[in-house]
Coordinates of C-alpha atoms in Angstrom, one line a residue:
M1 CA 0.0 0.0 0.0
E2 CA 1.3 3.4 -1.0
L3 CA 1.6 6.2 1.6
G4 CA -1.3 8.2 0.2
N5 CA -3.6 5.2 0.2
Q6 CA -2.5 4.4 3.8
I7 CA -3.2 8.0 5.0
K8 CA -6.7 7.8 3.4
A9 CA -7.4 4.4 5.0
L10 CA -6.3 5.6 8.4
R11 CA -8.3 8.8 8.1
L12 CA -11.5 6.9 7.1
Q13 CA -10.9 4.4 9.9
R14 CA -10.7 7.2 12.4
G15 CA -13.8 8.9 10.9
T16 CA -12.2 12.3 10.3
T17 CA -12.2 14.6 7.3
Q18 CA -9.5 15.8 5.0
E19 CA -10.2 19.3 6.4
A20 CA -9.7 18.2 10.0
L21 CA -6.4 16.4 9.2
A22 CA -5.2 19.5 7.2
Q23 CA -6.0 21.8 10.1
H24 CA -4.1 19.6 12.6
L25 CA -1.1 19.6 10.3
N26 CA -1.3 23.2 9.4
V27 CA -1.6 22.4 5.7
S28 CA -4.3 23.0 3.1
P29 CA -7.1 20.5 2.5
Q30 CA -6.0 20.5 -1.1
A31 CA -2.6 19.2 0.0
V32 CA -4.2 16.3 1.9
S33 CA -6.3 15.5 -1.2
K34 CA -3.2 15.4 -3.3
W35 CA -1.5 13.0 -0.9
E36 CA -4.5 10.6 -0.9
R37 CA -4.7 10.7 -4.7
E38 CA -0.9 10.0 -4.9
A39 CA -0.5 13.2 -6.8
A40 CA 2.0 14.5 -4.2
M41 CA 3.9 13.3 -1.1
P42 CA 3.8 14.9 2.3
D43 CA 6.9 16.7 3.4
V44 CA 9.1 14.2 5.3
Q45 CA 9.1 16.5 8.3
L46 CA 5.4 16.0 8.6
L47 CA 5.6 12.2 9.0
P48 CA 6.1 12.2 12.8
A49 CA 3.0 14.4 13.2
I50 CA 0.9 12.3 10.8
S51 CA 1.9 9.1 12.6
A52 CA 1.1 10.7 16.0
Y53 CA -2.3 11.9 14.8
F54 CA -3.3 8.4 13.7
G55 CA -1.6 6.7 16.7
V56 CA 0.6 4.5 14.5
T57 CA 4.3 4.1 14.0
I58 CA 6.0 5.6 11.0
D59 CA 6.6 2.1 9.8
A60 CA 2.9 1.4 9.9
L61 CA 2.2 4.7 8.1
F62 CA 4.3 3.4 5.2
A63 CA 2.9 -0.1 5.7
L64 CA 6.4 -1.5 5.2
T65 CA 7.8 -4.6 6.7
D66 CA 11.1 -4.3 8.5
D67 CA 12.9 -6.1 5.7
T68 CA 11.4 -3.8 3.1
R69 CA 12.4 -0.7 5.0
M70 CA 15.9 -2.0 5.4
E71 CA 16.1 -2.6 1.7
R72 CA 14.8 0.9 1.1
I73 CA 17.5 2.3 3.4
Q74 CA 20.2 0.4 1.6
N75 CA 19.0 1.6 -1.8
M76 CA 18.9 5.2 -0.5
L77 CA 22.5 4.9 0.6
W78 CA 23.5 3.6 -2.9
D79 CA 21.4 6.0 -4.9
E80 CA 21.4 9.4 -3.1
R81 CA 24.4 11.7 -3.0
V82 CA 23.0 14.0 -0.2
L83 CA 20.7 12.6 2.4
D84 CA 17.7 14.4 3.9
P85 CA 18.5 15.1 7.6
A86 CA 14.9 14.3 8.6
V87 CA 14.9 11.0 6.8
V88 CA 18.3 10.2 8.4
E89 CA 16.8 10.7 11.9
L90 CA 13.8 8.5 11.2
D91 CA 15.9 5.7 9.7
R92 CA 18.5 5.9 12.4
A93 CA 15.8 5.6 15.1
F94 CA 14.3 2.6 13.2
L95 CA 17.6 0.8 12.9
L96 CA 18.6 1.4 16.5
E97 CA 15.2 0.1 17.7
K98 CA 15.4 -3.0 15.5
A99 CA 18.9 -3.7 16.8
R100 CA 17.6 -3.5 20.3
R101 CA 14.8 -5.9 19.5
E102 CA 17.0 -8.3 17.7
P103 CA 20.3 -8.6 19.5
D104 CA 21.6 -11.4 17.3
N105 CA 21.0 -9.6 14.0
G106 CA 24.0 -7.7 12.8
R107 CA 22.3 -6.1 9.8
P108 CA 20.9 -3.0 11.5
H109 CA 24.2 -2.0 12.9
Q110 CA 25.9 -2.6 9.5
L111 CA 23.3 -0.3 7.9
L112 CA 23.9 2.3 10.7
A113 CA 27.7 2.1 9.9
D114 CA 26.9 2.6 6.2
L115 CA 24.6 5.5 7.0
E116 CA 27.2 7.3 9.2
N117 CA 30.0 6.7 6.6
H118 CA 27.7 8.2 3.9
L119 CA 27.2 11.3 6.1
A120 CA 31.0 11.4 6.8
E121 CA 31.6 11.4 3.0
E122 CA 29.2 14.3 2.6
H123 CA 31.0 16.2 5.4
R124 CA 34.4 15.5 3.8
A125 CA 33.3 16.7 0.4
R126 CA 32.2 20.0 2.0
A127 CA 35.4 20.2 4.0
A128 CA 37.4 19.7 0.8
H129 CA 35.4 22.5 -0.9
Y130 CA 36.0 24.9 2.0
A131 CA 39.7 24.1 2.2
R132 CA 40.1 24.7 -1.6
E133 CA 38.2 28.0 -1.2
S134 CA 40.6 29.0 1.6
L135 CA 43.6 28.2 -0.5
A136 CA 42.2 30.1 -3.5
R137 CA 42.3 33.2 -1.2
D138 CA 45.4 32.4 0.7
P139 CA 47.7 29.8 -0.9
M140 CA 50.1 30.0 2.1
C141 CA 47.5 28.9 4.7
K142 CA 49.0 25.7 6.1
G143 CA 46.0 24.8 8.1
A144 CA 43.9 24.7 4.9
H145 CA 46.4 22.4 3.2
D146 CA 46.2 20.1 6.2
E147 CA 42.4 20.1 6.1
L148 CA 42.3 19.5 2.4
V149 CA 44.6 16.4 2.7
H150 CA 42.6 15.1 5.6
A151 CA 39.2 15.7 3.8
M152 CA 40.4 13.9 0.6
G153 CA 42.0 11.0 2.3
G154 CA 45.5 12.0 1.6
R155 CA 48.6 11.1 3.5
L156 CA 50.1 13.4 6.1
A157 CA 53.8 13.2 7.1
D158 CA 53.2 12.6 10.8
W159 CA 53.4 8.9 11.5
C160 CA 51.6 9.4 14.8
Y161 CA 48.4 10.6 13.0
T162 CA 48.5 8.2 10.1
N163 CA 49.4 4.8 11.5
H164 CA 46.7 2.1 12.0
R165 CA 47.6 0.9 15.5
E166 CA 44.0 1.0 16.8
L167 CA 42.6 -0.9 13.9
I168 CA 45.4 -3.4 14.1
R169 CA 44.7 -4.0 17.8
W170 CA 41.0 -4.4 17.1
Y171 CA 41.6 -7.0 14.4
E172 CA 44.1 -8.9 16.5
A173 CA 41.5 -9.2 19.2
F174 CA 38.9 -10.1 16.6
L175 CA 41.0 -13.0 15.2
E176 CA 41.8 -14.3 18.7
K177 CA 38.0 -14.8 19.0
N178 CA 37.4 -15.8 15.4
P179 CA 40.6 -17.6 14.2
E180 CA 38.8 -19.2 11.2
H181 CA 37.7 -15.9 9.7
R182 CA 39.8 -15.4 6.6
G183 CA 38.6 -11.9 5.9
G184 CA 39.8 -10.7 9.3
Y185 CA 43.3 -11.8 8.5
L186 CA 43.2 -9.9 5.2
Y187 CA 42.0 -6.6 6.8
L188 CA 44.7 -7.0 9.5
L189 CA 47.5 -7.8 7.0
D190 CA 46.6 -4.7 4.9
Q191 CA 47.1 -2.4 8.0
L192 CA 50.3 -4.1 9.1
I193 CA 51.9 -3.9 5.6
D194 CA 50.8 -0.3 5.2
D195 CA 52.5 0.5 8.6
G196 CA 55.6 -1.4 7.6
R197 CA 55.2 -3.9 10.4
L198 CA 56.3 -6.7 8.1
D199 CA 57.6 -9.2 10.7
E200 CA 54.2 -9.2 12.4
A201 CA 52.5 -9.5 9.0
R202 CA 54.5 -12.7 8.4
V203 CA 53.3 -14.2 11.7
W204 CA 49.7 -13.4 10.9
L205 CA 50.0 -14.7 7.3
A206 CA 51.4 -18.0 8.7
R207 CA 48.3 -18.2 10.9
M208 CA 46.0 -17.5 8.0
E209 CA 47.5 -20.0 5.6
P210 CA 45.8 -23.1 7.1
V211 CA 42.4 -21.5 6.9
D212 CA 42.9 -20.0 3.4
G213 CA 43.7 -22.3 0.6
T214 CA 43.3 -19.6 -2.1
F215 CA 45.5 -17.3 -4.1
R216 CA 45.4 -14.8 -1.2
T217 CA 48.2 -16.5 0.7
P218 CA 50.8 -16.0 -2.1
L219 CA 49.3 -12.6 -2.9
Y220 CA 50.1 -11.4 0.6
R221 CA 53.5 -13.1 0.6
G222 CA 54.3 -11.1 -2.5
L223 CA 53.0 -7.9 -1.0
I224 CA 55.3 -8.4 2.0
A225 CA 58.2 -9.0 -0.3
Q226 CA 57.4 -5.9 -2.3
A227 CA 57.1 -3.8 0.9
E228 CA 60.6 -5.0 1.8
G229 CA 61.9 -3.8 -1.6
D230 CA 62.3 -7.2 -3.2
R231 CA 60.3 -6.6 -6.4
E232 CA 61.8 -9.5 -8.2
G233 CA 60.9 -11.9 -5.4
A234 CA 57.4 -10.5 -5.3
M235 CA 56.9 -10.9 -9.1
A236 CA 58.1 -14.5 -9.0
I237 CA 55.5 -15.3 -6.3
W238 CA 52.8 -13.5 -8.2
E239 CA 53.6 -15.1 -11.6
Q240 CA 53.4 -18.5 -10.0
M241 CA 50.1 -17.4 -8.4
C242 CA 48.7 -16.6 -11.9
R243 CA 49.8 -20.0 -13.2
D244 CA 48.1 -21.8 -10.3
W245 CA 44.8 -19.9 -10.5
P246 CA 44.6 -18.8 -14.2
E247 CA 40.7 -18.6 -14.4
D248 CA 40.1 -16.7 -11.1
W249 CA 39.2 -13.1 -12.1
M250 CA 40.2 -11.8 -8.7
V251 CA 43.8 -13.0 -9.3
W252 CA 44.1 -10.8 -12.3
Y253 CA 42.4 -7.9 -10.6
T254 CA 44.8 -8.0 -7.7
M255 CA 47.7 -8.3 -10.2
G256 CA 46.4 -5.1 -11.7
D257 CA 46.5 -3.4 -8.3
A258 CA 50.1 -4.6 -7.7
M259 CA 51.3 -3.4 -11.1
V260 CA 49.7 0.1 -10.9
R261 CA 51.4 0.6 -7.5
T262 CA 54.7 0.1 -9.1
G263 CA 54.0 2.3 -12.1
R264 CA 53.6 -0.5 -14.6
Y265 CA 50.5 1.1 -16.1
G266 CA 50.3 -0.9 -19.3
E267 CA 50.5 -4.2 -17.6
A268 CA 48.0 -3.0 -15.0
K269 CA 45.4 -2.2 -17.6
G270 CA 45.9 -5.5 -19.3
H271 CA 45.4 -7.4 -16.0
Y272 CA 42.3 -5.3 -15.2
R273 CA 40.8 -6.0 -18.6
R274 CA 41.5 -9.8 -18.2
A275 CA 39.8 -9.7 -14.8
F276 CA 36.8 -8.0 -16.3
E277 CA 36.5 -10.5 -19.1
L278 CA 36.7 -13.5 -16.7
Q279 CA 34.0 -12.2 -14.4
P280 CA 30.6 -13.9 -14.6
Q281 CA 27.6 -11.6 -15.2
P282 CA 26.5 -9.4 -13.7
K283 CA 30.0 -8.0 -13.7
Y284 CA 31.3 -5.6 -11.1
V285 CA 32.6 -2.2 -12.3
D286 CA 35.8 -2.1 -10.3
S287 CA 38.0 -3.1 -13.2
L288 CA 36.6 -0.4 -15.5
E289 CA 37.0 2.2 -12.8
S290 CA 40.6 1.2 -12.3
I291 CA 41.3 1.3 -16.1
A292 CA 39.8 4.8 -16.3
Q293 CA 42.0 6.0 -13.4
V294 CA 45.1 4.5 -14.9
C295 CA 44.3 6.1 -18.2
Q296 CA 44.1 9.5 -16.5
L297 CA 47.5 8.9 -14.9
E298 CA 48.9 8.3 -18.4
G299 CA 47.2 11.4 -19.7
D300 CA 44.9 9.3 -21.9
I301 CA 41.7 11.2 -21.5
P302 CA 39.8 9.5 -24.4
G303 CA 40.7 6.1 -22.9
A304 CA 39.4 7.1 -19.5
V305 CA 36.1 8.4 -21.0
A306 CA 35.7 5.2 -23.0
A307 CA 36.1 3.0 -19.8
L308 CA 33.7 5.1 -17.9
E309 CA 31.1 5.0 -20.7
E310 CA 31.5 1.3 -20.8
E311 CA 30.8 1.4 -17.0
V312 CA 27.6 3.3 -17.6
A313 CA 26.4 0.8 -20.2
L314 CA 27.3 -2.1 -17.8
L315 CA 25.3 -0.5 -15.0
A316 CA 22.3 -0.1 -17.3
G317 CA 22.5 -3.5 -19.1
Q318 CA 23.5 -5.8 -16.2
W319 CA 22.4 -4.1 -13.1
D320 CA 19.3 -2.2 -14.4
T321 CA 20.8 1.0 -12.9
C322 CA 20.1 4.1 -15.0
T323 CA 19.4 6.7 -12.2
G324 CA 20.8 7.5 -8.8
E325 CA 24.2 8.4 -7.4
T326 CA 25.8 5.1 -8.5
V327 CA 25.6 6.1 -12.1
D328 CA 25.3 9.9 -11.7
K329 CA 28.9 10.1 -10.2
V330 CA 30.2 8.3 -13.3
R331 CA 28.4 10.6 -15.6
R332 CA 29.8 13.6 -13.7
E333 CA 33.3 12.3 -14.1
I334 CA 32.7 11.8 -17.8
G335 CA 31.5 15.4 -18.1
R336 CA 34.6 16.6 -16.2
L337 CA 37.0 14.7 -18.4
K338 CA 35.3 15.8 -21.6
A339 CA 35.6 19.4 -20.5
L340 CA 39.4 19.2 -20.1

């Protein structure tokens, strides 16, 4: 049942008129009529007042099951660039209440984390804009440079601000409780290698190997060798990895990542393309995104545009995604590149 039909059903059940509901909400009777005819939607800030008037929850007002509402929240986070603060408050309250009612269900807290990260990205985008505006007026403003790097996820020189010690501690404790969780090892190894804690990385890689059995063990063995400066040793490990798992698209995707980080752009693009071709449908867009970014590093703007246009076609053809932020951000990037 749509929202307008639900408002009408609740109004008739209560035995009240459109005029009485309109007066209570301080809107016109014509507005209520439009809601009930599905010609318009009430302002989201009116939803608490409408639900209170009828003595129902907002969930009941929408006549949504919990699963449907959680799906709607996930779609909102995927499709909308800027979230409505009123909707955020309603969804946050719903998720917290569902988490309280279902203590063994991790999905509500996962969506809450996704929601807060979405908001953080909105704030970082604004912070980057303000920092650039500051630097346009005063290029010597060090504080603005610091804020710009922070907002855009750049790297600061100060080790004490950029190391991953807290995340490392968390994953170490997590793995002590969940020693069979392969993904936990991967997240931990990424942080250890990035911090240069390679001896510890070897210890945890050895603990992961018995529960892994995939290409990821040699992948990380090569990453540790590369971090030590042994590029030839890393390449030998990875080449054998490719021979052992030639049909696994993730092998070629990770090889693309390894090559681009050493400046071997041509090889990286070839590996990303092979990964893309090996993927079953519906294909992920990561390989195309990576190709587009590598093309930009090479100064190949037409190549970058072509990869992004292929991504738009993929989203439409295999994911039925033609609107929303998922595709809009790609179209904005295409427009930016074409304007160069």
